[in-house]
Every structure is written in structure tokens, then in C-alpha cells.
């Protein structure tokens, strides 16, 4: 496996040349005092060192050894505790945290790139601090002042970690039928009793205490999702002097034996009259948890990207070194590598196809992730119309980030494995680990099918297309501004067609759903991908636009970098954006072919 190298140049290109994040930060008063370009560059450079030197080297043994479980105790793989301590001591656990409780208050555009580095280095390791950051976000927004003072400060310090305890064995994604109970106590606390499954980081040896955010219901709560409340349940009580106290009757019943992410502890958690504290309002637990879940869904999308980036780096190095066969045109144009018994496999069209697919989709995903992160920053730190637009676009595109990025991420890890041929199937090369690790990203935090339904039903249909218009109006304005730019015509024309087709498909599906609501469920997955490829085309056009301008003006990234961007943009528009055409045909085909067949005939 190639040594992981953080793509800092591409990250800087996006931040400062494409999205001009440094100018954005300075115009937002809540961010202007927290971050500038020099600070951001220093953060990314130092984080890159941690990812490359401390985390990436332990990923292989972490996969082979995994976590172990004995008598309720979970032990992480060799090197993980030391790496986590180094990570926490560097302040990275506080990167995006609330400054009032010890956080650094960095914008999402920075923390998203930080997450990508962690996930490329090792998704298993990344899960521990990233889940803690998500829990801290929920607590910071919805927790009482007492809870924030007591728990947030220790979470940001990396002394305590966190988990989110949502589902149960009978419930799956239907959280409205959970059975975990919370009984009110005279001191204002609650006794929480129940069992939770698939709890990432529910038990481990990395931190002194673990803060569990647990969904539960009071005995008299309304039925269904409206009766869910959120509780903070620590593994250990916290004494009045802030020291860790007695055990809180929280135990790990077992750990799951998984296809991938072996070094991440996935636990069955038992709560037996465990003392918990209400977060937010009673029966408003899902709203509180969704603060964390939306954060995590974008983070899971970045996990898919992270695995794909690592796979691409490995595959590219292998393809350049691997000698096998001669170029197809060698009899016409001569042998490419006459001093060797064979050419590198880079001469073969199908290898170049796989590598360029990976390159275009990875760079497009990183850019689209940065765009979505920018909307989150406007939603969090902006004001007025700018804030409202940021909130709308962030909500609209969260399912895109989670599902589209992870579908592409898995596709790209498989492609990276394929470049290796038979060696890609062998564990020591590392490519098959990335395939196994990336696979879960399409499943957890709401399966990608659920994300597609969220996009088309809850966001598009419920708003009668209004949320989509916020995005398409922005793209239409960009197209209008560039309609006379001849240098951009090769990107603007297909982008305009793609946006028109997305709008027409949306209108078609919403009209059909008036007669049969199943039309939405049948087409949701195809629709999400049509939207994803179209949104990525918009971002690729913007990257091409900047590259053309910067190349002419001797921009800071260098001529070769801009030329590579332009080649990759042309590849995306020529070979990948057309995927939407078959997806549109599939989405329009209707739901009858899905529902006419009797269950017994499957």
C-alpha cells in the first residue's frame, strides 16, 4: 500500500481559489475573530502530519487485530490509544467545538477537510473523535448550561468521548417503536433502562469516561416518534468535584463481528436503571438528535470519499509501477517502454478509465462537500437571507452528501481494487480493506435508500419543489453569467441541459405522485443520483472556470495543476455526467413494474 499523502494543494485550491473561503470568513462577524487564511493553512498542515504519521500507519494492524471483548471490557487495537492521546493532546478533538466551552470554533469548511484526512488514514480511528464531535454539537445546541459546563469541556479536551444510542434490535430505522424507558426521579434526573444495538464507540479504552446520548421514552409519552426524548447517560457518574465517580450501570453486552471497520468497536449496550439527564425538551428527542445525525450523515459521506481517495492513491502508484502487456497502438506508434519487457498498465484504456473515474469523482466529491460545508457555515454563522439560503441548501443536500458520496466512494474503492488485478484481492495490499470499510457507509446513519426518500419526499415533494429551486436558481444565475464566455461553453452548455432535465424530471415525478404516491419511492434512488451528478457538474464547471482564469494569470497552484483540473473536468462532462440519462429513463419508467408483481412471485 502506498503511503497516504493528504491532497493539501487540492484542498487549498477549493478553499481559496474556488470558494474564496478566507473572504467569506472575514465578512461573517462570528467567524472573523476565529479564523483567517494563515490559521486555516496551519491547521490543515498540522492535521495532515497527524493523519499521515500517526493514524495511517496503524490502520493495517487495526484491521488485522480489531477490537477485543472480554467480560464487558473492550480493548482497542495496538497503537490506537497512543494515537488517540496524541490526537487529543494536539487539540484536534476541539476543532469545531463551541468556544465558550473550550472549543476552537473552526468552520465546517475546515473541519470537513480534517475529517477527510482522518477517514483516508483510517475510518475506524476516525469514528471515535468524529462521533464525539457530533454528540458535542447536539449537546452544545440543546443541553442545559449545567450539562455543557460539566461534559462539553471534557469532551473537547479529549478526556471523554461520546456515542449516540438510537436503534434497538426490533426497530432498525423505525425509531418510533423503541422500547428504552426513562423514569423521572425527584432530583430531576431519570432512570434509563433498555438495550441498544450497533453503537459505535459504545465501549472502549481510549478515554476515561464515555458520554452516551440515548433515545428513550417516558411511560406516558405519546406513541411513535413524537414521544421520543434524548438523555445524556455517562458511563461513570461525575462527582461534585468533577472527578469520575462510580459506575452508572451502563454495560457492553457484546461487540459485533463485522465485514469491515474492524478497529471500531460496534457494541450492544445495556442500560439498567442508569442515571440520565434530559437534553432539550421532553418528547423532542428526535429534533435534538437530528442536530447530531445531520452532522454525522455529512461525515459519513466524507468517510466514503476518504476511503476512495486512499484507494486512488494506491491504485495510481501501482498502475505506474506495474509492467504488463504492451500498448494497443504499439505496432503503429512504437513501444512506449522499449527498455523493459512490458509497458506499465497505464497504457491500457480500461485502466485509465478506472483511474480517471476515480480522480473525477473523488475531486468532484471533495469540491461538492466543500460547497455543502460552506452552506452549513452560512447557516450557522450568517445572517438574514444568506443564513436562510444556507439552511435550505444544507438541508436539501445533506442526503446527497451521505448517499451520493458513499455510493461513489464504494464504487471507487472497488475500481481501485480492480486496478490491482489479483493483487487487489490479497489482504496485504490494502485495497480489499478499503472496499470492506467503505461498504458500511452506504448502510449506517440511515441507509442510502432512506436518504433518497428523504431527498425526494421530505425535501422536494413536501416543499412542492421550492427547496430545489433555491439550488437551480443559483446554478441558472451562474449559467447566465457565463453564457457569452466561449472558453466555458464546453462546460456551460451540458450543465444547462442537465439542470433543465433535473427540473423537468422533478415536475414529472411530482405530477405522477398526485395519482400514486409510490411513484416517489420507486424513483427516489435514481432521482438522488441524477441530482448528485448534476450538482457535481455545477461544481466541476466552477473549478474549470477558476482553472482557466488562474492558468492565464499564473495562479498560485501552478500550470500543471490547472491543466490537470481542466482535463479532469472535460472527462467528467464527457464520460460521467451522461450517466444521468439512463437514470432519468429509469426514474420515469413508473412504479407499476415494481408493485404489480405479487410478493410470492419474487
Coordinates of C-alpha atoms in Angstrom, one line a residue:
X1 CA 0.0 0.0 0.0
X2 CA 1.2 3.5 -0.9
X3 CA 1.9 5.9 1.9
X4 CA -1.1 8.2 2.4
X5 CA -0.5 11.8 1.3
X6 CA -3.0 14.4 2.2
X7 CA -4.0 16.3 -1.0
X8 CA -3.3 19.7 0.6
X9 CA -2.9 21.5 -2.8
X10 CA -6.4 20.5 -3.9
X11 CA -7.9 21.4 -0.5
X12 CA -6.3 24.9 -0.7
X13 CA -7.4 25.3 -4.3
X14 CA -11.0 24.7 -3.2
X15 CA -10.9 26.9 -0.1
X16 CA -9.1 29.9 -1.5
X17 CA -9.4 29.9 -5.3
X18 CA -12.8 28.3 -5.9
X19 CA -14.9 29.3 -2.9
X20 CA -12.8 32.1 -1.5
X21 CA -13.4 30.9 2.0
X22 CA -11.0 33.3 3.6
X23 CA -13.0 36.3 2.3
X24 CA -16.2 34.6 3.4
X25 CA -14.8 34.1 6.9
X26 CA -13.8 37.7 7.2
X27 CA -17.3 39.0 6.3
X28 CA -19.0 36.9 8.9
X29 CA -18.6 38.6 12.2
X30 CA -19.0 35.3 14.2
X31 CA -16.0 33.8 12.3
X32 CA -13.8 36.8 11.6
X33 CA -12.1 36.6 15.0
X34 CA -11.8 32.8 14.9
X35 CA -10.1 32.0 11.6
X36 CA -8.2 33.5 8.7
X37 CA -6.2 32.1 5.8
X38 CA -2.9 31.7 7.8
X39 CA -4.7 30.0 10.7
X40 CA -6.5 27.6 8.3
X41 CA -3.4 26.7 6.4
X42 CA -1.5 26.0 9.6
X43 CA -4.4 23.8 10.9
X44 CA -4.6 21.7 7.7
X45 CA -0.8 21.3 7.5
X46 CA -0.6 20.1 11.1
X47 CA -3.6 17.8 10.8
X48 CA -2.0 16.3 7.7
X49 CA 1.0 15.4 9.7
X50 CA -1.1 13.6 12.3
X51 CA -3.1 11.8 9.7
X52 CA 0.0 10.7 7.7
X53 CA 2.4 10.0 10.5
X54 CA 0.3 8.8 13.5
X55 CA -3.0 7.4 12.2
X56 CA -2.4 5.9 8.7
X57 CA 0.4 3.7 9.9
X58 CA -1.8 1.9 12.5
X59 CA -4.7 1.2 10.1
X60 CA -3.4 -2.1 8.7
X61 CA -2.8 -3.7 12.1
X62 CA -6.0 -2.3 13.3
X63 CA -7.8 -4.1 10.6
X64 CA -6.0 -7.4 11.2
X65 CA -6.3 -7.3 15.0
X66 CA -9.5 -5.4 15.5
X67 CA -11.1 -4.7 18.9
X68 CA -11.4 -7.4 21.5
X69 CA -14.1 -8.1 24.1
X70 CA -13.8 -9.9 27.4
X71 CA -16.2 -9.7 30.3
X72 CA -17.7 -6.4 29.2
X73 CA -14.4 -4.7 28.5
X74 CA -13.5 -3.6 25.0
X75 CA -9.8 -3.2 24.2
X76 CA -8.8 -1.3 21.1
X77 CA -6.2 -2.5 18.6
X78 CA -2.4 -1.8 19.2
X79 CA -1.4 1.8 18.8
X80 CA -4.9 3.2 18.9
X81 CA -4.8 4.5 22.5
X82 CA -1.4 6.2 21.8
X83 CA -2.6 7.7 18.6
X84 CA -5.7 9.0 20.2
X85 CA -3.8 10.5 23.0
X86 CA -1.5 12.3 20.5
X87 CA -4.6 13.5 18.6
X88 CA -6.3 14.8 21.7
X89 CA -3.2 16.4 23.1
X90 CA -2.9 18.3 19.8
X91 CA -6.3 19.9 20.5
X92 CA -8.0 18.2 17.5
X93 CA -11.0 17.0 19.5
X94 CA -11.9 20.6 20.0
X95 CA -11.5 21.8 16.4
X96 CA -15.1 22.6 15.6
X97 CA -16.3 23.0 19.2
X98 CA -18.1 25.9 20.9
X99 CA -15.5 28.4 22.0
X100 CA -17.4 29.1 25.2
X101 CA -16.6 25.6 26.5
X102 CA -13.1 25.1 25.3
X103 CA -13.7 24.5 21.6
X104 CA -11.8 26.2 18.7
X105 CA -14.9 27.2 16.8
X106 CA -13.5 26.4 13.4
X107 CA -15.9 26.5 10.4
X108 CA -17.3 23.4 8.8
X109 CA -15.3 24.0 5.6
X110 CA -12.2 23.3 7.6
X111 CA -13.5 20.5 9.8
X112 CA -14.8 18.7 6.8
X113 CA -11.4 18.6 5.2
X114 CA -10.0 17.5 8.6
X115 CA -12.5 14.6 8.6
X116 CA -11.5 13.6 5.1
X117 CA -7.9 13.3 6.2
X118 CA -8.8 11.1 9.2
X119 CA -11.0 8.9 7.1
X120 CA -8.4 8.4 4.4
X121 CA -5.9 7.5 7.1
X122 CA -8.3 5.1 8.9
X123 CA -12.1 5.2 9.1
X124 CA -12.0 3.0 12.2
X125 CA -9.9 5.5 14.1
X126 CA -11.9 8.5 12.8
X127 CA -15.1 7.2 14.1
X128 CA -14.1 7.7 17.8
X129 CA -13.4 11.5 17.6
X130 CA -15.9 12.3 14.8
X131 CA -18.8 10.8 16.8
X132 CA -17.7 12.7 19.8
X133 CA -17.7 15.9 17.8
X134 CA -21.3 15.2 16.6
X135 CA -22.5 14.5 20.1
X136 CA -20.9 17.6 21.4
X137 CA -22.7 19.6 18.6
X138 CA -26.0 18.3 19.8
X139 CA -25.2 18.9 23.5
X140 CA -24.0 22.4 22.7
X141 CA -27.2 23.3 20.9
X142 CA -29.7 21.6 23.2
X143 CA -28.1 20.8 26.5
X144 CA -28.6 22.8 29.8
X145 CA -25.9 25.1 30.9
X146 CA -25.0 22.7 33.7
X147 CA -24.6 19.8 31.3
X148 CA -22.5 21.8 28.9
X149 CA -20.2 23.0 31.7
X150 CA -19.7 19.5 33.1
X151 CA -19.5 17.4 29.9
X152 CA -18.6 19.6 26.9
X153 CA -15.4 20.8 28.3
X154 CA -14.1 17.3 28.9
X155 CA -15.3 16.1 25.5
X156 CA -13.5 19.0 23.8
X157 CA -10.4 18.2 25.8
X158 CA -10.4 14.6 24.5
X159 CA -10.6 13.3 28.1
X160 CA -14.1 11.9 27.5
X161 CA -15.7 10.5 24.3
X162 CA -19.3 10.0 23.3
X163 CA -21.7 7.7 21.5
X164 CA -25.2 8.0 20.1
X165 CA -27.5 5.3 21.1
X166 CA -30.5 5.2 18.8
X167 CA -31.8 1.9 17.5
X168 CA -32.8 -1.4 19.0
X169 CA -32.9 -4.9 17.7
X170 CA -36.6 -4.9 16.8
X171 CA -36.7 -1.3 15.5
X172 CA -34.0 -0.7 12.8
X173 CA -34.6 2.7 11.3
X174 CA -38.1 2.9 12.8
X175 CA -37.2 4.8 15.9
X176 CA -40.8 5.4 16.8
X177 CA -41.1 1.9 18.2
X178 CA -38.1 1.9 20.5
X179 CA -38.7 0.4 24.0
X180 CA -36.0 2.0 26.1
X181 CA -37.7 3.7 29.1
X182 CA -36.8 6.8 31.1
X183 CA -38.4 7.1 34.6
X184 CA -38.4 10.6 36.2
X185 CA -36.7 11.0 39.6
X186 CA -37.3 13.5 42.3
X187 CA -33.9 15.2 41.7
X188 CA -34.7 15.9 38.1
X189 CA -32.7 13.1 36.7
X190 CA -34.1 9.9 35.0
X191 CA -33.5 6.2 35.4
X192 CA -32.9 4.9 31.9
X193 CA -33.4 1.2 31.1
X194 CA -33.1 -0.6 27.7
X195 CA -30.9 -2.2 25.2
X196 CA -29.3 -0.5 22.1
X197 CA -27.5 -2.2 19.2
X198 CA -24.9 -1.1 16.6
X199 CA -23.5 1.5 18.9
X200 CA -20.2 2.8 17.5
X201 CA -17.7 3.6 20.3
X202 CA -20.1 2.4 23.0
X203 CA -17.3 0.9 25.0
X204 CA -13.5 1.2 24.6
X205 CA -10.3 2.0 26.5
X206 CA -9.4 5.3 24.7
X207 CA -11.0 7.7 27.3
X208 CA -11.7 7.9 31.0
X209 CA -15.4 8.3 30.5
X210 CA -17.9 7.8 27.7
X211 CA -21.0 10.1 27.3
X212 CA -23.9 8.3 25.8
X213 CA -26.7 10.2 24.1
X214 CA -29.7 7.9 24.4
X215 CA -33.1 8.0 22.9
X216 CA -35.8 6.8 25.3
X217 CA -39.5 7.3 26.1
X218 CA -41.3 8.2 29.3
X219 CA -44.0 5.8 30.4
X220 CA -46.8 8.3 29.5
X221 CA -45.1 9.6 26.3
X222 CA -47.1 9.9 23.1
X223 CA -46.9 6.9 20.7
X224 CA -44.4 6.9 17.8
X225 CA -41.6 9.4 17.1
X226 CA -43.4 12.2 18.9
X227 CA -42.8 10.5 22.2
X228 CA -39.0 10.2 22.0
X229 CA -36.8 12.2 24.4
X230 CA -33.0 12.5 24.4
X231 CA -30.9 11.7 27.5
X232 CA -27.3 12.1 28.4
X233 CA -26.2 8.9 30.2
X234 CA -22.5 8.8 31.3
X235 CA -20.6 5.5 31.7
X236 CA -19.4 6.7 35.1
X237 CA -21.1 9.2 37.4
X238 CA -19.3 12.6 37.8
X239 CA -18.6 13.7 41.3
X240 CA -19.3 17.2 42.5
X241 CA -15.5 18.0 42.3
X242 CA -15.7 16.9 38.6
X243 CA -13.8 13.7 39.2
X244 CA -15.0 10.4 37.7
X245 CA -17.2 8.5 40.2
X246 CA -18.9 5.2 40.4
X247 CA -20.1 3.1 37.6
X248 CA -23.6 4.1 36.2
X249 CA -24.9 0.6 35.4
X250 CA -24.0 1.0 31.7
X251 CA -22.5 -2.1 30.2
X252 CA -21.5 -3.6 26.9
X253 CA -23.1 -6.9 26.3
X254 CA -21.1 -7.8 23.2
X255 CA -19.4 -6.4 20.1
X256 CA -20.4 -7.1 16.5
X257 CA -18.1 -9.1 14.2
X258 CA -18.2 -7.1 11.1
X259 CA -17.3 -7.1 7.4
X260 CA -15.1 -4.0 7.9
X261 CA -14.0 -1.2 10.2
X262 CA -12.6 -3.9 12.5
X263 CA -10.8 -1.5 14.8
X264 CA -14.0 0.4 15.5
X265 CA -16.0 -1.0 18.5
X266 CA -19.6 -1.7 17.4
X267 CA -21.4 -2.5 20.6
X268 CA -24.6 -3.9 22.1
X269 CA -25.2 -1.5 25.1
X270 CA -27.3 -2.2 28.1
X271 CA -28.7 0.5 30.4
X272 CA -30.1 -0.8 33.7
X273 CA -31.6 2.0 35.8
X274 CA -28.7 4.1 34.6
X275 CA -28.9 7.7 35.7
X276 CA -29.6 10.1 32.8
X277 CA -30.2 13.8 32.2
X278 CA -32.7 15.3 29.8
X279 CA -31.2 17.0 26.8
X280 CA -33.6 19.6 25.3
X281 CA -37.3 19.3 25.8
X282 CA -39.4 16.2 26.6
X283 CA -40.7 14.4 23.6
X284 CA -38.4 16.5 21.3
X285 CA -35.6 14.0 21.3
X286 CA -35.5 13.3 17.6
X287 CA -35.1 17.0 16.8
X288 CA -32.2 17.2 19.2
X289 CA -30.6 14.0 17.9
X290 CA -31.0 15.2 14.3
X291 CA -28.6 18.0 15.0
X292 CA -26.1 15.3 15.5
X293 CA -27.4 12.9 12.8
X294 CA -27.3 15.5 10.1
X295 CA -23.7 16.3 11.1
X296 CA -23.0 12.5 11.0
X297 CA -24.6 12.0 7.7
X298 CA -22.4 14.5 6.0
X299 CA -19.5 13.0 7.9
X300 CA -20.4 9.5 6.6
X301 CA -20.4 10.9 3.1
X302 CA -16.9 12.1 3.8
X303 CA -16.0 8.6 5.0
X304 CA -16.9 7.2 1.6
X305 CA -14.8 9.9 0.0
X306 CA -11.9 9.3 2.3
X307 CA -11.7 5.6 1.5
X308 CA -11.9 6.3 -2.2
X309 CA -9.1 8.9 -2.0
X310 CA -6.8 6.3 -0.3
X311 CA -7.8 3.7 -2.9
X312 CA -7.0 6.1 -5.7
X313 CA -3.6 6.9 -4.4
X314 CA -2.7 3.2 -4.0
X315 CA -4.1 2.4 -7.4
X316 CA -2.3 5.2 -9.2
X317 CA 1.1 4.3 -7.7
X318 CA 0.6 0.6 -8.5
X319 CA -0.5 1.3 -12.1
X320 CA 2.6 3.4 -12.8
X321 CA 4.9 0.7 -11.5
X322 CA 3.2 -2.4 -12.7
X323 CA 4.6 -3.7 -16.0
X324 CA 2.2 -5.9 -18.0
X325 CA 1.5 -6.1 -21.7
X326 CA 2.1 -3.5 -24.5
X327 CA 0.0 -0.6 -25.5
X328 CA -2.7 -1.4 -28.1
X329 CA -1.2 1.1 -30.6
X330 CA 2.4 -0.1 -30.1
X331 CA 2.6 -1.6 -33.6
X332 CA 1.5 1.8 -35.1
X333 CA 3.2 4.3 -32.8
X334 CA 6.0 2.2 -31.4
X335 CA 6.6 0.6 -28.0
X336 CA 6.1 3.0 -25.1
X337 CA 8.8 1.4 -22.9
X338 CA 11.4 -0.3 -25.1
X339 CA 13.9 -0.8 -22.3
X340 CA 11.5 -3.0 -20.3
X341 CA 9.9 -6.3 -21.1
X342 CA 6.4 -4.7 -20.9
X343 CA 4.8 -1.3 -20.5
X344 CA 3.2 -0.1 -17.4
X345 CA -0.5 -0.8 -17.2
X346 CA -1.1 3.0 -17.5
X347 CA -1.1 2.4 -21.3
X348 CA -4.3 0.4 -21.2
X349 CA -7.5 2.2 -21.9
X350 CA -9.6 0.4 -19.3
X351 CA -7.0 1.2 -16.5
X352 CA -7.0 4.8 -17.5
X353 CA -10.8 4.8 -17.4
X354 CA -10.9 3.4 -13.9
X355 CA -8.3 5.9 -12.7
X356 CA -9.9 8.9 -14.3
X357 CA -13.3 7.8 -13.0
X358 CA -11.8 7.8 -9.5
X359 CA -10.0 11.0 -10.0
X360 CA -13.0 12.9 -11.3
X361 CA -15.5 11.6 -8.8
X362 CA -13.1 12.0 -5.8
X363 CA -12.2 15.6 -6.7
X364 CA -15.8 16.3 -7.5
X365 CA -17.0 14.9 -4.2
X366 CA -14.4 16.9 -2.3
X367 CA -15.5 20.0 -4.0
X368 CA -19.2 19.4 -3.6
X369 CA -18.6 18.5 0.1
X370 CA -16.8 21.9 0.5
X371 CA -19.8 23.6 -1.2
X372 CA -22.2 21.9 1.2
X373 CA -20.0 22.7 4.2
X374 CA -20.0 26.4 3.1
X375 CA -23.8 26.3 3.2
X376 CA -23.6 24.9 6.7
X377 CA -21.3 27.8 7.7
X378 CA -23.7 30.3 6.3
X379 CA -26.5 28.6 8.2
X380 CA -24.5 28.7 11.4
X381 CA -22.7 32.0 11.3
X382 CA -24.6 34.0 8.6
X383 CA -27.4 36.4 9.0
X384 CA -30.6 37.3 7.1
X385 CA -31.2 35.9 3.6
X386 CA -27.7 34.5 3.4
X387 CA -28.4 32.4 6.5
X388 CA -31.8 31.2 5.3
X389 CA -30.4 30.2 2.0
X390 CA -27.6 28.3 3.7
X391 CA -30.1 26.5 5.9
X392 CA -32.2 25.5 2.9
X393 CA -29.3 24.3 0.8
X394 CA -27.6 22.4 3.7
X395 CA -30.9 20.6 4.5
X396 CA -31.5 19.9 0.8
X397 CA -28.1 18.5 0.1
X398 CA -27.4 16.5 3.3
X399 CA -28.9 13.3 1.8
X400 CA -26.8 14.0 -1.4
X401 CA -23.7 14.2 0.8
X402 CA -24.5 11.0 2.6
X403 CA -25.8 8.8 -0.1
X404 CA -24.2 10.0 -3.3
X405 CA -20.7 10.3 -1.9
X406 CA -20.8 6.9 -0.3
X407 CA -22.2 5.2 -3.4
X408 CA -19.4 6.8 -5.4
X409 CA -16.9 6.0 -2.6
X410 CA -17.7 2.3 -2.7
X411 CA -17.7 2.3 -6.5
X412 CA -14.2 3.9 -6.4
X413 CA -12.7 1.5 -3.8
X414 CA -13.9 -1.4 -6.0
X415 CA -12.3 0.3 -9.0
X416 CA -9.1 0.8 -7.1
X417 CA -9.1 -2.9 -6.1
X418 CA -9.7 -3.8 -9.8
X419 CA -6.7 -1.8 -11.0
X420 CA -4.5 -4.2 -8.8
X421 CA -6.0 -7.2 -10.6
X422 CA -5.5 -10.4 -8.5
X423 CA -3.3 -8.5 -6.0
X424 CA -6.3 -6.3 -5.1
X425 CA -7.9 -9.4 -3.7
X426 CA -5.0 -10.1 -1.4
X427 CA -5.1 -8.6 2.1
X428 CA -1.5 -7.4 2.3
X429 CA -2.0 -4.8 -0.5
X430 CA -4.7 -3.0 1.5
X431 CA -7.2 -2.4 -1.3
X432 CA -9.7 -5.0 -0.1
X433 CA -9.7 -3.4 3.4
X434 CA -10.9 -0.2 1.8
X435 CA -13.7 -2.0 0.0
X436 CA -14.8 -3.6 3.2
X437 CA -14.5 -0.4 5.3
X438 CA -16.4 1.7 2.7
X439 CA -19.3 -0.7 2.4
X440 CA -20.8 0.3 5.8
X441 CA -21.0 3.9 4.8
X442 CA -23.9 3.1 2.5
X443 CA -25.8 1.5 5.4
X444 CA -25.4 3.3 8.7
X445 CA -26.8 6.7 9.6
X446 CA -29.8 5.9 7.5
X447 CA -29.4 3.6 4.5
X448 CA -28.9 5.3 1.2
X449 CA -32.4 4.3 0.2
X450 CA -33.7 6.2 3.2
X451 CA -31.6 9.2 2.2
X452 CA -33.1 9.1 -1.3
X453 CA -36.6 9.1 0.2
X454 CA -35.7 12.0 2.5
X455 CA -34.5 14.0 -0.5
X456 CA -37.4 13.4 -2.9
X457 CA -40.3 13.0 -0.4
X458 CA -39.5 15.1 2.6
X459 CA -37.4 17.8 0.9
X460 CA -38.6 18.1 -2.7
X461 CA -42.2 16.9 -2.7
X462 CA -43.1 18.4 0.7
X463 CA -41.8 21.8 -0.4
X464 CA -43.5 21.4 -3.8
X465 CA -40.1 21.9 -5.5
X466 CA -39.4 25.1 -3.7
X467 CA -36.2 23.8 -2.0
X468 CA -34.9 22.6 -5.3
X469 CA -35.5 26.0 -6.8
X470 CA -33.1 27.6 -4.3
X471 CA -30.3 25.4 -5.8
X472 CA -31.4 25.6 -9.5
X473 CA -31.8 29.3 -9.3
X474 CA -28.2 29.7 -8.2
X475 CA -27.0 27.4 -11.0
X476 CA -29.1 29.3 -13.5
X477 CA -27.6 32.6 -12.4
X478 CA -24.1 31.1 -12.9
X479 CA -25.0 29.8 -16.4
X480 CA -26.4 33.2 -17.3
X481 CA -23.3 35.0 -16.2
X482 CA -21.1 32.7 -18.4
X483 CA -23.4 32.4 -21.4
X484 CA -21.0 34.5 -23.6
X485 CA -17.8 33.0 -22.2
X486 CA -16.6 30.9 -25.2
X487 CA -13.9 29.3 -23.1
X488 CA -16.5 27.9 -20.8
X489 CA -19.0 26.8 -23.5
X490 CA -17.9 23.2 -23.3
X491 CA -19.0 23.1 -19.6
X492 CA -21.9 25.6 -19.5
X493 CA -24.0 24.0 -22.3
X494 CA -24.1 20.5 -20.9
X495 CA -24.6 21.9 -17.4
X496 CA -27.6 23.9 -18.6
X497 CA -29.1 20.8 -20.2
X498 CA -28.5 18.8 -17.1
X499 CA -30.3 21.4 -14.9
X500 CA -33.2 21.6 -17.3
X501 CA -33.5 17.8 -17.3
X502 CA -33.4 17.7 -13.5
X503 CA -36.2 20.3 -13.2
X504 CA -38.3 18.5 -15.8
X505 CA -37.8 15.2 -14.0
X506 CA -38.8 16.8 -10.7
X507 CA -42.0 18.2 -12.3
X508 CA -42.8 14.8 -13.9
X509 CA -42.4 12.8 -10.7
X510 CA -44.3 15.3 -8.5
X511 CA -47.2 15.3 -11.0
X512 CA -47.3 11.4 -11.2
X513 CA -47.2 11.2 -7.4
X514 CA -50.5 13.0 -7.1
X515 CA -52.2 9.9 -8.5
X516 CA -49.9 7.3 -6.9
X517 CA -47.5 8.2 -4.1
X518 CA -45.5 5.1 -4.8
X519 CA -44.0 6.9 -7.8
X520 CA -41.8 8.7 -5.4
X521 CA -40.5 5.6 -3.6
X522 CA -39.9 3.8 -6.9
X523 CA -37.8 6.6 -8.4
X524 CA -36.1 8.1 -5.3
X525 CA -32.7 6.3 -5.7
X526 CA -32.4 7.2 -9.4
X527 CA -33.5 10.8 -8.6
X528 CA -30.9 11.3 -6.0
X529 CA -28.2 10.2 -8.4
X530 CA -29.5 12.4 -11.2
X531 CA -29.4 15.3 -8.7
X532 CA -25.9 14.3 -7.5
X533 CA -24.3 14.2 -11.0
X534 CA -26.0 17.5 -11.9
X535 CA -24.8 19.2 -8.7
X536 CA -21.3 17.8 -9.2
X537 CA -21.4 19.2 -12.8
X538 CA -22.1 22.7 -11.4
X539 CA -19.1 22.4 -9.1
X540 CA -16.8 21.0 -11.8
X541 CA -17.8 23.9 -14.1
X542 CA -16.8 26.3 -11.3
X543 CA -13.5 24.5 -10.9
X544 CA -12.9 24.6 -14.6
X545 CA -13.8 28.3 -14.7
X546 CA -11.2 29.1 -12.0
X547 CA -8.6 26.9 -13.6
X548 CA -8.9 28.7 -16.9
X549 CA -8.6 32.1 -15.3
X550 CA -5.8 31.1 -12.9
X551 CA -3.8 29.4 -15.7
X552 CA -3.9 32.5 -17.7
X553 CA -2.8 34.6 -14.7
X554 CA 0.0 32.3 -13.5
X555 CA -2.1 31.3 -10.4
X556 CA -0.5 30.0 -7.2
X557 CA -1.4 26.3 -7.8
X558 CA 0.8 26.1 -10.9
X559 CA 0.1 25.5 -14.6
X560 CA 0.2 21.7 -14.4
X561 CA -2.3 21.6 -11.6
X562 CA -4.8 23.8 -13.6
X563 CA -4.2 21.7 -16.7
X564 CA -5.0 18.5 -14.8
X565 CA -8.2 20.1 -13.4
X566 CA -9.3 21.1 -16.9
X567 CA -8.6 17.6 -18.3
X568 CA -10.5 16.0 -15.4
X569 CA -13.4 18.4 -15.8
X570 CA -13.6 17.5 -19.5
X571 CA -13.5 13.8 -18.6
X572 CA -16.4 14.3 -16.1
X573 CA -18.6 16.1 -18.6
X574 CA -17.8 13.6 -21.4
X575 CA -17.9 10.3 -19.6
X576 CA -19.6 10.7 -16.2
X577 CA -22.3 13.3 -16.4
X578 CA -24.1 11.2 -19.2
X579 CA -24.8 8.6 -16.6
X580 CA -27.8 10.7 -15.6
X581 CA -29.5 10.0 -18.9
X582 CA -30.2 6.3 -18.1
X583 CA -31.1 7.2 -14.6
X584 CA -33.7 9.7 -15.8
X585 CA -35.2 7.0 -18.1
X586 CA -35.3 4.6 -15.1
X587 CA -36.9 7.1 -12.8
X588 CA -39.6 8.0 -15.4
X589 CA -40.5 4.3 -16.0
X590 CA -43.0 4.3 -13.2
X591 CA -43.8 2.2 -10.2
X592 CA -46.1 -0.4 -11.8
X593 CA -43.3 -2.7 -12.7
X594 CA -42.2 -2.7 -9.0
X595 CA -45.6 -3.2 -7.4
X596 CA -47.6 -5.3 -9.9
X597 CA -45.7 -8.4 -9.0
X598 CA -47.1 -10.4 -6.1
X599 CA -44.8 -10.9 -3.1
X600 CA -45.0 -14.7 -3.6
X601 CA -43.6 -14.4 -7.1
X602 CA -40.3 -12.8 -6.1

